[in-house]
């Protein structure tokens, strides 16, 4: 009992336990990396066997203290270097550690490691155990020599080793899981093993490197990695707050060569080149159109009020017949005096037959009343309405009952695949020399795709056309000839009517030209 009452025994035991745990961490990290090469069911078994062998080996070496002391006796000399048994073990262990750490780093940095799934090639269980035994011998030798140098009591040394290995065994599973779930931590640990391997080789040649230097470097690296993990966790947390649909759409657009706001021009060109080899240009535009459909407002795809062709029921049958024959549309809203008083929506051919038969226009139109939707409806919900409309157009109105536009299935298709102009229409965007001529009503989503830019559409903006965009940038109605520069795009106003921008010439400077201008 006097043995247990000695304070120096307890101080020595506590100090030695801490040192043994610290000296065993590198062994534990390497066991975690090697165990990851085994099937999931065998990893815990390999980890327990590895640590148990380390414990047995350290206890066995401690029981041979007299032999351990002789290991420091020089066996032979080469030039100015003399080598003992301990030096040879350290040299071989350091070389083995360098070899394993280098090959593991190469696999991870070159992307040669298999990533999960049923096709992953696992290592042999006993080959992994054999590698663990070799490393245990090296690390155990270092730990035992430290214990012999600190405490003279064999029982204290063995107790400290058992306690330290017990703590490591309890912490090994969580440490192994953490290391394997964080690839950057694995690379960091392998870098530590490289450093430890070099220190073992230096020790073998007689160059003593204070352990404090190694642990200080390791501690600083762990601190930096901790900051990196916190930053990554916060980034993932902020990303999780974004809608899953938005994140999925962005990922697919990057795959197809789309450029993110924080992506440089060279990266964007490489990504676009790779995408063009996989997807045709029309395919990329259509996929992009589908992915952005839910974020688009109804105003961005509808035919605006000023472009609607409608039939006034108060006009004579001859005038109505002439209007139907001169206009290439197949569907017409029938109204009284004003577009805001819609009676119904009819097909042109059916209306012509009704006129030939002398039917009342109002009564005929009332058989097919209009389907009116609010302008706040999103495009995804509009699809269900268009299905119920059975080929008829849908009228868009605002909260005051004023008709704002109309939508047909063709408008949705154009939002996905681009323009399909009627016979009496010209395309919204045509090539003009080194630029483009665009109508003021050109849809911003379509314009953004065709110009390959990300700076036109804003999710918080209340405009949907090029004219609305330019009015928001200018702050007032621009005059013909006025130039609005929004690098790398330049917008020159060509035609302006009393209330709207009619035509705009767009030019796009190359990135290097803009850099020179800056």
XYZ file of C-alpha atoms in Angstrom, residues 51-424:
374
model
C -4.552 -1.987 -31.290
C -4.477 -5.280 -29.366
C -1.268 -6.272 -31.148
C 0.186 -2.851 -30.330
C -0.661 -3.369 -26.652
C 0.821 -6.889 -26.578
C 3.923 -5.712 -28.376
C 4.502 -2.801 -26.006
C 3.965 -4.941 -22.921
C 6.311 -7.562 -24.347
C 8.978 -4.980 -25.057
C 8.590 -3.511 -21.576
C 9.173 -6.955 -20.067
C 12.462 -7.083 -21.945
C 13.910 -3.880 -20.576
C 17.413 -5.309 -20.397
C 17.221 -6.242 -24.091
C 15.796 -2.848 -24.961
C 18.767 -1.142 -23.323
C 21.144 -3.217 -25.443
C 19.369 -2.061 -28.616
C 21.139 1.275 -28.252
C 24.581 -0.369 -28.408
C 26.285 0.358 -31.791
C 26.536 -2.709 -34.023
C 28.551 -1.265 -36.950
C 29.629 2.037 -38.485
C 29.565 3.515 -42.006
C 31.700 6.637 -42.432
C 30.842 8.909 -39.510
C 27.508 7.152 -38.825
C 27.211 4.289 -36.328
C 24.083 2.134 -36.244
C 22.503 0.241 -33.365
C 19.609 -2.225 -33.433
C 17.246 0.594 -32.544
C 18.589 2.748 -35.368
C 18.054 -0.031 -37.901
C 14.471 -0.572 -36.741
C 13.801 3.164 -36.960
C 15.350 3.360 -40.444
C 13.310 0.447 -41.782
C 10.162 1.754 -40.127
C 10.716 5.265 -41.501
C 11.285 3.963 -45.037
C 8.167 1.782 -44.803
C 6.158 4.724 -43.477
C 7.366 7.001 -46.289
C 6.518 4.350 -48.874
C 2.994 3.714 -47.557
C 2.165 7.391 -46.998
C 3.432 8.308 -50.488
C 1.443 5.564 -52.235
C -1.706 6.445 -50.285
C -1.303 10.139 -51.139
C -0.746 9.292 -54.789
C -3.974 7.274 -54.923
C -6.004 10.095 -53.433
C -4.415 12.990 -55.321
C -4.578 11.198 -58.670
C -8.154 10.034 -58.105
C -7.266 6.354 -58.476
C -9.048 5.285 -55.307
C -12.369 3.546 -55.804
C -15.367 5.443 -54.438
C -17.907 3.217 -52.764
C -20.378 0.974 -54.501
C -20.352 -2.746 -55.201
C -17.427 -2.530 -57.642
C -14.953 -1.205 -55.118
C -11.819 -3.388 -54.848
C -11.063 -4.131 -51.159
C -7.677 -5.191 -49.798
C -6.980 -8.578 -48.214
C -7.725 -8.688 -44.485
C -4.460 -10.343 -43.499
C -2.356 -8.085 -45.736
C -3.795 -5.088 -43.870
C -3.173 -6.786 -40.508
C 0.423 -7.534 -41.540
C 1.011 -3.859 -42.380
C -0.492 -2.870 -39.024
C 1.898 -5.274 -37.221
C 4.927 -3.756 -38.971
C 3.852 -0.239 -38.022
C 3.056 -1.366 -34.464
C 6.625 -2.563 -34.091
C 8.033 0.802 -35.115
C 5.640 2.943 -33.078
C 5.794 0.621 -30.067
C 9.576 0.843 -30.007
C 9.405 4.621 -29.869
C 6.730 4.590 -27.146
C 8.505 2.014 -25.001
C 11.843 3.832 -25.189
C 10.033 6.994 -24.026
C 8.467 5.067 -21.118
C 11.815 3.552 -20.059
C 13.447 6.962 -20.130
C 10.772 8.562 -17.923
C 9.875 5.985 -15.249
C 11.982 3.352 -13.549
C 9.058 1.301 -12.187
C 8.012 -1.522 -14.541
C 4.510 -1.794 -13.060
C 3.889 1.907 -13.626
C 5.083 1.639 -17.220
C 2.825 -1.350 -17.961
C -0.168 0.289 -16.258
C 0.324 3.479 -18.273
C 0.544 1.532 -21.527
C -2.629 -0.446 -20.741
C -4.598 2.708 -19.801
C -3.377 4.588 -22.885
C -4.259 1.734 -25.227
C -7.684 1.411 -23.557
C -8.389 5.100 -24.163
C -7.218 4.781 -27.768
C -9.406 1.708 -28.290
C -12.471 3.595 -27.057
C -11.721 6.609 -29.257
C -10.571 4.651 -32.291
C -13.995 4.010 -33.833
C -15.123 7.640 -33.752
C -11.697 8.818 -34.952
C -11.744 6.255 -37.768
C -15.226 7.369 -38.831
C -14.228 11.037 -38.755
C -11.029 10.459 -40.745
C -12.809 8.403 -43.400
C -15.670 10.905 -43.764
C -13.332 13.835 -44.391
C -10.981 13.325 -47.366
C -8.957 16.446 -46.547
C -8.291 15.077 -43.054
C -6.977 11.839 -44.588
C -4.553 13.810 -46.766
C -3.478 15.833 -43.717
C -2.884 12.658 -41.684
C -0.856 11.114 -44.497
C 1.246 14.283 -44.576
C 1.832 13.828 -40.833
C 2.978 10.252 -41.479
C 5.396 11.530 -44.127
C 6.833 13.935 -41.580
C 7.046 11.203 -38.927
C 8.712 8.847 -41.421
C 11.351 11.474 -42.193
C 11.935 12.030 -38.476
C 12.386 8.276 -37.922
C 14.965 8.120 -40.708
C 16.757 11.130 -39.223
C 16.743 9.432 -35.794
C 18.181 6.312 -37.397
C 21.111 8.372 -38.699
C 21.655 9.935 -35.286
C 20.026 13.324 -35.926
C 17.671 13.941 -33.025
C 14.604 16.030 -33.877
C 12.831 17.307 -30.748
C 9.303 15.890 -30.585
C 8.028 19.321 -29.611
C 8.809 20.637 -33.092
C 6.843 17.824 -34.726
C 3.873 18.178 -32.395
C 3.857 21.970 -32.831
C 3.704 21.578 -36.628
C 1.007 18.928 -36.327
C -0.988 21.050 -33.893
C -0.819 24.123 -36.142
C -1.909 22.066 -39.156
C -4.816 20.609 -37.188
C -5.882 24.128 -36.184
C -5.892 25.247 -39.823
C -7.838 22.123 -40.814
C -10.312 22.853 -38.016
C -10.919 26.309 -39.534
C -11.315 24.661 -42.941
C -13.882 22.179 -41.612
C -15.833 24.959 -39.875
C -15.851 27.014 -43.087
C -16.981 23.995 -45.099
C -19.713 23.186 -42.581
C -21.006 26.767 -42.685
C -20.926 26.720 -46.502
C -22.928 23.485 -46.621
C -25.344 24.920 -44.068
C -25.892 28.034 -46.174
C -26.324 25.879 -49.280
C -28.922 23.723 -47.526
C -31.007 26.862 -46.937
C -31.353 27.304 -50.693
C -34.185 25.377 -52.386
C -33.171 21.907 -53.548
C -34.557 22.668 -57.002
C -32.347 25.741 -57.337
C -29.222 23.827 -56.287
C -30.042 20.934 -58.637
C -30.668 23.283 -61.562
C -27.383 25.090 -60.920
C -25.465 21.810 -60.797
C -26.965 20.619 -64.095
C -26.280 23.975 -65.759
C -22.639 23.792 -64.647
C -22.480 20.295 -66.131
C -23.758 21.670 -69.426
C -21.205 24.469 -69.468
C -23.067 27.235 -67.692
C -20.924 29.841 -65.919
C -21.394 30.682 -62.269
C -20.952 34.238 -61.097
C -17.706 33.421 -59.269
C -16.280 31.340 -62.096
C -13.533 32.878 -64.205
C -13.706 33.176 -67.986
C -11.104 30.474 -68.716
C -12.951 27.995 -66.537
C -16.207 28.868 -68.249
C -14.702 28.325 -71.713
C -13.276 24.925 -70.720
C -16.592 23.902 -69.173
C -18.509 25.075 -72.238
C -16.148 23.171 -74.550
C -16.608 19.957 -72.584
C -20.381 20.434 -72.570
C -20.494 21.074 -76.328
C -18.818 17.711 -76.870
C -21.600 16.026 -74.858
C -24.705 18.139 -75.544
C -25.800 19.833 -78.761
C -26.433 23.576 -78.456
C -30.194 23.132 -78.880
C -30.198 20.455 -76.171
C -28.383 22.732 -73.744
C -30.826 25.581 -74.431
C -33.835 23.304 -73.948
C -32.509 21.790 -70.696
C -31.716 25.265 -69.421
C -35.220 26.381 -70.387
C -36.812 23.503 -68.480
C -34.705 24.118 -65.369
C -35.549 27.828 -65.258
C -39.240 27.385 -66.067
C -40.381 27.328 -62.433
C -38.546 30.575 -61.655
C -40.125 32.485 -64.540
C -43.109 34.773 -64.167
C -46.209 34.480 -66.313
C -45.450 37.920 -67.739
C -42.182 36.633 -69.192
C -43.849 34.077 -71.486
C -47.274 35.599 -72.309
C -48.161 37.568 -75.407
C -48.514 41.151 -74.065
C -51.728 43.100 -74.367
C -50.382 45.399 -77.105
C -49.739 42.415 -79.422
C -53.050 40.580 -78.951
C -55.257 40.172 -82.037
C -58.899 40.246 -80.904
C -62.289 40.463 -82.596
C -64.800 43.186 -81.741
C -68.268 41.629 -81.709
C -69.776 45.006 -82.637
C -68.119 45.067 -86.048
C -69.902 43.901 -89.164
C -69.577 40.258 -90.309
C -67.713 41.391 -93.422
C -65.122 43.274 -91.380
C -64.711 40.317 -89.007
C -64.313 37.898 -91.936
C -61.656 40.114 -93.518
C -59.787 40.372 -90.208
C -59.793 36.578 -89.756
C -58.476 36.003 -93.290
C -55.721 38.609 -92.935
C -54.424 37.370 -89.576
C -52.572 33.998 -89.395
C -53.787 33.131 -85.882
C -56.076 30.172 -85.259
C -57.631 31.420 -81.982
C -59.233 34.795 -81.250
C -60.706 36.407 -78.135
C -64.205 37.818 -78.911
C -64.761 41.115 -77.039
C -67.266 43.972 -76.766
C -65.621 47.262 -77.769
C -62.609 46.643 -75.488
C -60.189 43.816 -74.842
C -61.088 44.009 -71.153
C -64.641 42.768 -71.914
C -63.919 39.269 -73.201
C -66.974 37.200 -74.165
C -65.241 34.029 -75.245
C -62.377 32.435 -77.182
C -63.149 30.818 -80.551
C -61.314 29.161 -83.394
C -61.008 31.187 -86.578
C -62.391 28.422 -88.804
C -65.377 27.857 -86.497
C -66.114 31.585 -86.451
C -65.979 31.761 -90.253
C -68.512 28.933 -90.462
C -70.726 30.704 -87.915
C -70.560 33.907 -89.964
C -71.517 32.027 -93.130
C -74.505 30.556 -91.281
C -75.561 33.971 -90.029
C -75.211 33.086 -86.348
C -75.068 35.753 -83.674
C -71.411 36.429 -82.836
C -72.015 37.078 -79.131
C -74.119 33.951 -78.648
C -71.564 31.871 -80.508
C -68.669 33.199 -78.413
C -70.513 32.660 -75.121
C -70.420 28.890 -75.762
C -66.661 28.889 -75.095
C -66.074 31.346 -72.223
C -62.494 32.476 -71.598
C -60.231 30.920 -68.953
C -58.717 33.780 -66.974
C -55.687 33.357 -64.694
C -53.984 35.971 -62.502
C -50.646 37.355 -63.648
C -49.141 36.217 -60.330
C -49.565 32.523 -61.227
C -46.306 30.658 -61.827
C -45.638 28.831 -65.067
C -45.614 25.344 -63.506
C -49.198 25.729 -62.230
C -50.178 27.242 -65.585
C -49.415 23.920 -67.286
C -52.363 22.262 -65.530
C -54.646 25.109 -66.641
C -53.489 24.759 -70.263
C -54.284 21.036 -70.151
C -57.832 21.802 -69.027
C -58.144 24.461 -71.750
C -57.925 21.712 -74.413
C -56.025 23.727 -76.976
C -57.631 27.092 -76.245
C -55.652 30.130 -75.148
C -55.668 31.346 -71.551
C -56.276 35.010 -70.744
C -54.050 36.716 -68.153
C -55.557 39.449 -65.980
C -54.417 41.574 -63.052
C -56.059 42.285 -59.707
C -58.156 45.097 -61.234
C -59.632 42.917 -63.966
C -57.535 44.486 -66.718
C -56.337 42.022 -69.363
C -52.545 41.934 -69.451
C -51.941 39.262 -72.076
C -52.701 35.736 -73.169
C -50.881 32.412 -73.059
C -50.971 29.353 -75.315
C -49.116 26.031 -75.127
C -46.832 27.409 -77.844
C -45.678 30.167 -75.470
C -44.560 27.554 -72.934
C -42.785 25.610 -75.681
C -41.002 28.796 -76.817
C -39.879 29.401 -73.237
C -38.177 26.001 -73.362
C -36.986 25.648 -76.947
C -36.804 29.207 -78.301
C -38.910 31.221 -80.735
C -41.399 29.876 -83.301
C -42.506 33.120 -85.023
C -45.816 33.283 -86.893
C -46.026 34.318 -90.535
C -46.699 37.942 -89.608
